[in-house]
Amino acid sequence: MVLDAENLGAISTEKSDIEIIATDSVSLANDDSPFGMRGGNTFITILSGMQTVTQPLDAGGEDINFVSNDVAISEDIRSIGASLNIRPVNNAGKIFIGDNTSGMDLTDILHLDTSEISKLQNGFKEIVIGSTEGQHEIIIGDQNTDTGTIEMLDPFVIQNSQPGGETYIYDDIIGTDDASLTIKG
């Protein structure tokens, strides 16, 4: 489904795949349900703008894929045993993970801060940032501080496989439960 909307809600009681391409920023919200999205494999591509999660998203054990210039997560995202994949639209797009304590310009940067990461509920098979086609500049933490931490509950994969991709880690990455860190690229 291709759409141009401000708010979006989709529920598949049969756990069918949900595939959506939005032309601009969209907020996951559904006034008729406590969930913004609920179904099978969930693929959401935002061609321009920001993906906003303002209601819980539960894919019922199926993968969740966000392709967007930026994300804003204020509600829980879960899908036990599945992959959560987050990447920018542009394969060379920048990604910043962590808190922006020094006021870095985040224009045109996919950014996940620690409060958004805390909304990624325990139980994912893996949380993948970037893609196999990526030649991103991935920055984890603020290079101007030495006190930041990123806490992960599940296996955390940085995918930056193409020539020209760079990954910088400035914050401590703390894993609990079955968390691990894999960097590909």
mmCIF file of C-alpha atoms in Angstrom:
data_model
loop_
_atom_site.group_PDB
_atom_site.id
_atom_site.type_symbol
_atom_site.label_atom_id
_atom_site.label_comp_id
_atom_site.label_asym_id
_atom_site.label_seq_id
_atom_site.Cartn_x
_atom_site.Cartn_y
_atom_site.Cartn_z
ATOM 1 C CA MET A 1 0.000 0.000 0.000
ATOM 2 C CA VAL A 2 1.332 3.458 -0.933
ATOM 3 C CA LEU A 3 -0.111 6.375 1.006
ATOM 4 C CA ASP A 4 0.225 10.016 1.923
ATOM 5 C CA ALA A 5 -1.155 10.380 5.461
ATOM 6 C CA GLU A 6 -0.239 11.852 8.830
ATOM 7 C CA ASN A 7 -1.498 8.954 10.986
ATOM 8 C CA LEU A 8 -1.636 5.266 10.229
ATOM 9 C CA GLY A 9 -2.959 2.204 11.988
ATOM 10 C CA ALA A 10 -3.094 -1.333 10.618
ATOM 11 C CA ILE A 11 -4.181 -4.554 12.279
ATOM 12 C CA SER A 12 -4.226 -8.011 10.729
ATOM 13 C CA THR A 13 -6.134 -10.470 12.892
ATOM 14 C CA GLU A 14 -4.788 -13.263 10.643
ATOM 15 C CA LYS A 15 -1.183 -12.042 11.223
ATOM 16 C CA SER A 16 -0.811 -11.285 7.512
ATOM 17 C CA ASP A 17 2.150 -9.192 6.421
ATOM 18 C CA ILE A 18 1.730 -5.421 6.597
ATOM 19 C CA GLU A 19 3.646 -3.564 3.871
ATOM 20 C CA ILE A 20 3.351 0.216 3.657
ATOM 21 C CA ILE A 21 5.186 2.896 1.686
ATOM 22 C CA ALA A 22 4.463 6.450 2.830
ATOM 23 C CA THR A 23 5.488 9.486 0.814
ATOM 24 C CA ASP A 24 6.216 11.626 3.895
ATOM 25 C CA SER A 25 6.326 11.498 7.702
ATOM 26 C CA VAL A 26 3.717 9.274 9.319
ATOM 27 C CA SER A 27 2.745 8.465 12.898
ATOM 28 C CA LEU A 28 1.654 4.966 13.891
ATOM 29 C CA ALA A 29 -1.622 5.643 15.650
ATOM 30 C CA ASN A 30 -4.958 3.844 15.702
ATOM 31 C CA ASP A 31 -7.873 5.335 17.648
ATOM 32 C CA ASP A 32 -9.792 2.032 17.512
ATOM 33 C CA SER A 33 -7.101 -0.105 19.126
ATOM 34 C CA PRO A 34 -4.464 0.066 21.856
ATOM 35 C CA PHE A 35 -1.936 -0.851 19.124
ATOM 36 C CA GLY A 36 -0.770 1.352 16.259
ATOM 37 C CA MET A 37 0.234 -1.779 14.313
ATOM 38 C CA ARG A 38 -0.414 -5.445 14.899
ATOM 39 C CA GLY A 39 0.080 -8.204 12.387
ATOM 40 C CA GLY A 40 2.700 -10.361 10.726
ATOM 41 C CA ASN A 41 5.930 -9.220 9.069
ATOM 42 C CA THR A 42 5.769 -5.433 9.165
ATOM 43 C CA PHE A 43 7.533 -3.399 6.459
ATOM 44 C CA ILE A 44 7.228 0.381 6.714
ATOM 45 C CA THR A 45 9.117 2.613 4.298
ATOM 46 C CA ILE A 46 8.966 6.387 4.661
ATOM 47 C CA LEU A 47 10.326 8.010 1.495
ATOM 48 C CA SER A 48 10.810 11.422 3.110
ATOM 49 C CA GLY A 49 10.508 12.522 6.712
ATOM 50 C CA MET A 50 10.144 10.685 10.004
ATOM 51 C CA GLN A 51 8.550 7.445 11.196
ATOM 52 C CA THR A 52 6.831 8.106 14.530
ATOM 53 C CA VAL A 53 5.641 5.319 16.849
ATOM 54 C CA THR A 54 3.044 6.829 19.222
ATOM 55 C CA GLN A 55 1.187 3.603 20.061
ATOM 56 C CA PRO A 56 2.557 0.136 20.825
ATOM 57 C CA LEU A 57 3.610 -1.989 17.864
ATOM 58 C CA ASP A 58 3.413 -5.793 18.161
ATOM 59 C CA ALA A 59 4.235 -7.954 15.135
ATOM 60 C CA GLY A 60 3.440 -11.209 16.963
ATOM 61 C CA GLY A 61 6.794 -12.912 16.415
ATOM 62 C CA GLU A 62 7.267 -11.634 12.849
ATOM 63 C CA ASP A 63 9.988 -9.258 11.637
ATOM 64 C CA ILE A 64 9.635 -5.470 11.786
ATOM 65 C CA ASN A 65 11.396 -3.297 9.189
ATOM 66 C CA PHE A 66 11.637 0.498 9.336
ATOM 67 C CA VAL A 67 13.161 2.334 6.378
ATOM 68 C CA SER A 68 13.056 6.040 7.163
ATOM 69 C CA ASN A 69 15.205 9.166 7.332
ATOM 70 C CA ASP A 70 14.539 9.282 11.090
ATOM 71 C CA VAL A 71 12.424 7.568 13.732
ATOM 72 C CA ALA A 72 10.760 8.811 16.907
ATOM 73 C CA ILE A 73 9.703 6.032 19.280
ATOM 74 C CA SER A 74 7.575 6.909 22.300
ATOM 75 C CA GLU A 75 5.774 3.560 22.762
ATOM 76 C CA ASP A 76 6.838 -0.079 23.062
ATOM 77 C CA ILE A 77 7.882 -2.126 20.042
ATOM 78 C CA ARG A 78 7.877 -5.909 20.421
ATOM 79 C CA SER A 79 7.925 -9.100 18.405
ATOM 80 C CA ILE A 80 9.269 -12.053 20.385
ATOM 81 C CA GLY A 81 11.825 -14.103 18.423
ATOM 82 C CA ALA A 82 11.835 -11.767 15.404
ATOM 83 C CA SER A 83 14.258 -9.275 13.874
ATOM 84 C CA LEU A 84 13.865 -5.523 14.169
ATOM 85 C CA ASN A 85 15.600 -3.809 11.240
ATOM 86 C CA ILE A 86 16.067 -0.034 11.154
ATOM 87 C CA ARG A 87 17.854 1.770 8.333
ATOM 88 C CA PRO A 88 17.766 5.086 6.476
ATOM 89 C CA VAL A 89 16.209 5.433 3.017
ATOM 90 C CA ASN A 90 19.576 6.439 1.560
ATOM 91 C CA ASN A 91 22.141 3.619 1.649
ATOM 92 C CA ALA A 92 24.798 6.227 2.475
ATOM 93 C CA GLY A 93 22.672 7.953 5.127
ATOM 94 C CA LYS A 94 24.166 8.785 8.525
ATOM 95 C CA ILE A 95 22.991 7.022 11.689
ATOM 96 C CA PHE A 96 23.469 8.287 15.258
ATOM 97 C CA ILE A 97 22.684 6.008 18.216
ATOM 98 C CA GLY A 98 22.679 7.469 21.728
ATOM 99 C CA ASP A 99 22.034 10.758 23.453
ATOM 100 C CA ASN A 100 23.054 13.969 21.724
ATOM 101 C CA THR A 101 24.475 15.711 24.791
ATOM 102 C CA SER A 102 26.712 18.142 22.892
ATOM 103 C CA GLY A 103 24.050 19.466 20.526
ATOM 104 C CA MET A 104 25.316 17.897 17.303
ATOM 105 C CA ASP A 105 23.262 18.875 14.223
ATOM 106 C CA LEU A 106 21.060 15.835 13.548
ATOM 107 C CA THR A 107 19.454 17.152 10.361
ATOM 108 C CA ASP A 108 19.149 14.307 7.827
ATOM 109 C CA ILE A 109 20.487 11.773 10.350
ATOM 110 C CA LEU A 110 18.583 8.687 11.492
ATOM 111 C CA HIS A 111 18.764 9.059 15.291
ATOM 112 C CA LEU A 112 17.819 6.648 18.092
ATOM 113 C CA ASP A 113 18.363 8.033 21.597
ATOM 114 C CA THR A 114 18.514 5.939 24.771
ATOM 115 C CA SER A 115 14.867 6.601 25.681
ATOM 116 C CA GLU A 116 13.828 5.266 22.260
ATOM 117 C CA ILE A 117 16.112 2.242 22.624
ATOM 118 C CA SER A 118 14.433 1.509 25.984
ATOM 119 C CA LYS A 119 11.117 1.122 24.101
ATOM 120 C CA LEU A 120 12.533 -1.862 22.167
ATOM 121 C CA GLN A 121 11.130 -4.613 24.352
ATOM 122 C CA ASN A 122 13.164 -7.663 25.349
ATOM 123 C CA GLY A 123 12.777 -10.766 23.198
ATOM 124 C CA PHE A 124 13.921 -9.814 19.705
ATOM 125 C CA LYS A 125 16.091 -12.362 17.906
ATOM 126 C CA GLU A 126 18.217 -9.372 16.863
ATOM 127 C CA ILE A 127 18.074 -5.614 16.452
ATOM 128 C CA VAL A 128 19.803 -4.596 13.212
ATOM 129 C CA ILE A 129 20.833 -1.009 12.506
ATOM 130 C CA GLY A 130 21.898 -0.310 8.904
ATOM 131 C CA SER A 131 21.744 -2.754 5.995
ATOM 132 C CA THR A 132 23.809 -5.057 3.798
ATOM 133 C CA GLU A 133 23.667 -2.352 1.099
ATOM 134 C CA GLY A 134 24.814 0.287 3.588
ATOM 135 C CA GLN A 135 27.846 2.501 3.348
ATOM 136 C CA HIS A 136 26.709 4.535 6.326
ATOM 137 C CA GLU A 137 28.547 6.653 8.824
ATOM 138 C CA ILE A 138 27.280 5.056 12.037
ATOM 139 C CA ILE A 139 28.051 6.923 15.248
ATOM 140 C CA ILE A 140 27.336 5.280 18.592
ATOM 141 C CA GLY A 141 27.461 7.832 21.378
ATOM 142 C CA ASP A 142 28.559 11.431 21.638
ATOM 143 C CA GLN A 143 32.278 11.875 20.954
ATOM 144 C CA ASN A 144 32.394 14.909 23.272
ATOM 145 C CA THR A 145 31.470 12.944 26.410
ATOM 146 C CA ASP A 146 32.891 9.852 28.059
ATOM 147 C CA THR A 147 30.005 8.980 30.362
ATOM 148 C CA GLY A 148 27.342 7.718 27.939
ATOM 149 C CA THR A 149 26.021 4.179 27.854
ATOM 150 C CA ILE A 150 23.785 2.311 25.444
ATOM 151 C CA GLU A 151 21.903 -0.563 27.101
ATOM 152 C CA MET A 152 20.713 -3.452 24.937
ATOM 153 C CA LEU A 153 18.598 -6.441 25.985
ATOM 154 C CA ASP A 154 18.882 -8.376 22.711
ATOM 155 C CA PRO A 155 21.588 -9.157 20.142
ATOM 156 C CA PHE A 156 22.606 -5.833 18.556
ATOM 157 C CA VAL A 157 23.886 -5.876 14.965
ATOM 158 C CA ILE A 158 25.537 -2.942 13.202
ATOM 159 C CA GLN A 159 25.251 -3.617 9.464
ATOM 160 C CA ASN A 160 27.512 -1.404 7.350
ATOM 161 C CA SER A 161 28.861 -3.785 4.728
ATOM 162 C CA GLN A 162 29.739 -1.682 1.681
ATOM 163 C CA PRO A 163 33.041 0.116 0.968
ATOM 164 C CA GLY A 164 33.045 3.634 2.368
ATOM 165 C CA GLY A 165 31.010 2.757 5.450
ATOM 166 C CA GLU A 166 32.401 3.835 8.819
ATOM 167 C CA THR A 167 31.416 2.954 12.376
ATOM 168 C CA TYR A 168 32.478 4.983 15.432
ATOM 169 C CA ILE A 169 31.806 3.835 18.996
ATOM 170 C CA TYR A 170 32.150 6.531 21.682
ATOM 171 C CA ASP A 171 29.776 5.226 24.392
ATOM 172 C CA ASP A 172 29.897 2.023 26.395
ATOM 173 C CA ILE A 173 27.510 -0.608 25.057
ATOM 174 C CA ILE A 174 26.085 -2.637 27.946
ATOM 175 C CA GLY A 175 24.350 -5.914 27.172
ATOM 176 C CA THR A 176 22.093 -7.846 29.527
ATOM 177 C CA ASP A 177 19.971 -10.974 29.114
ATOM 178 C CA ASP A 178 21.030 -12.517 25.761
ATOM 179 C CA ALA A 179 22.506 -9.311 24.303
ATOM 180 C CA SER A 180 25.610 -9.364 22.138
ATOM 181 C CA LEU A 181 27.279 -6.965 19.702
ATOM 182 C CA THR A 182 28.063 -7.843 16.077
ATOM 183 C CA ILE A 183 29.537 -5.357 13.620
ATOM 184 C CA LYS A 184 29.358 -6.317 9.948
ATOM 185 C CA GLY A 185 31.376 -4.045 7.730
#
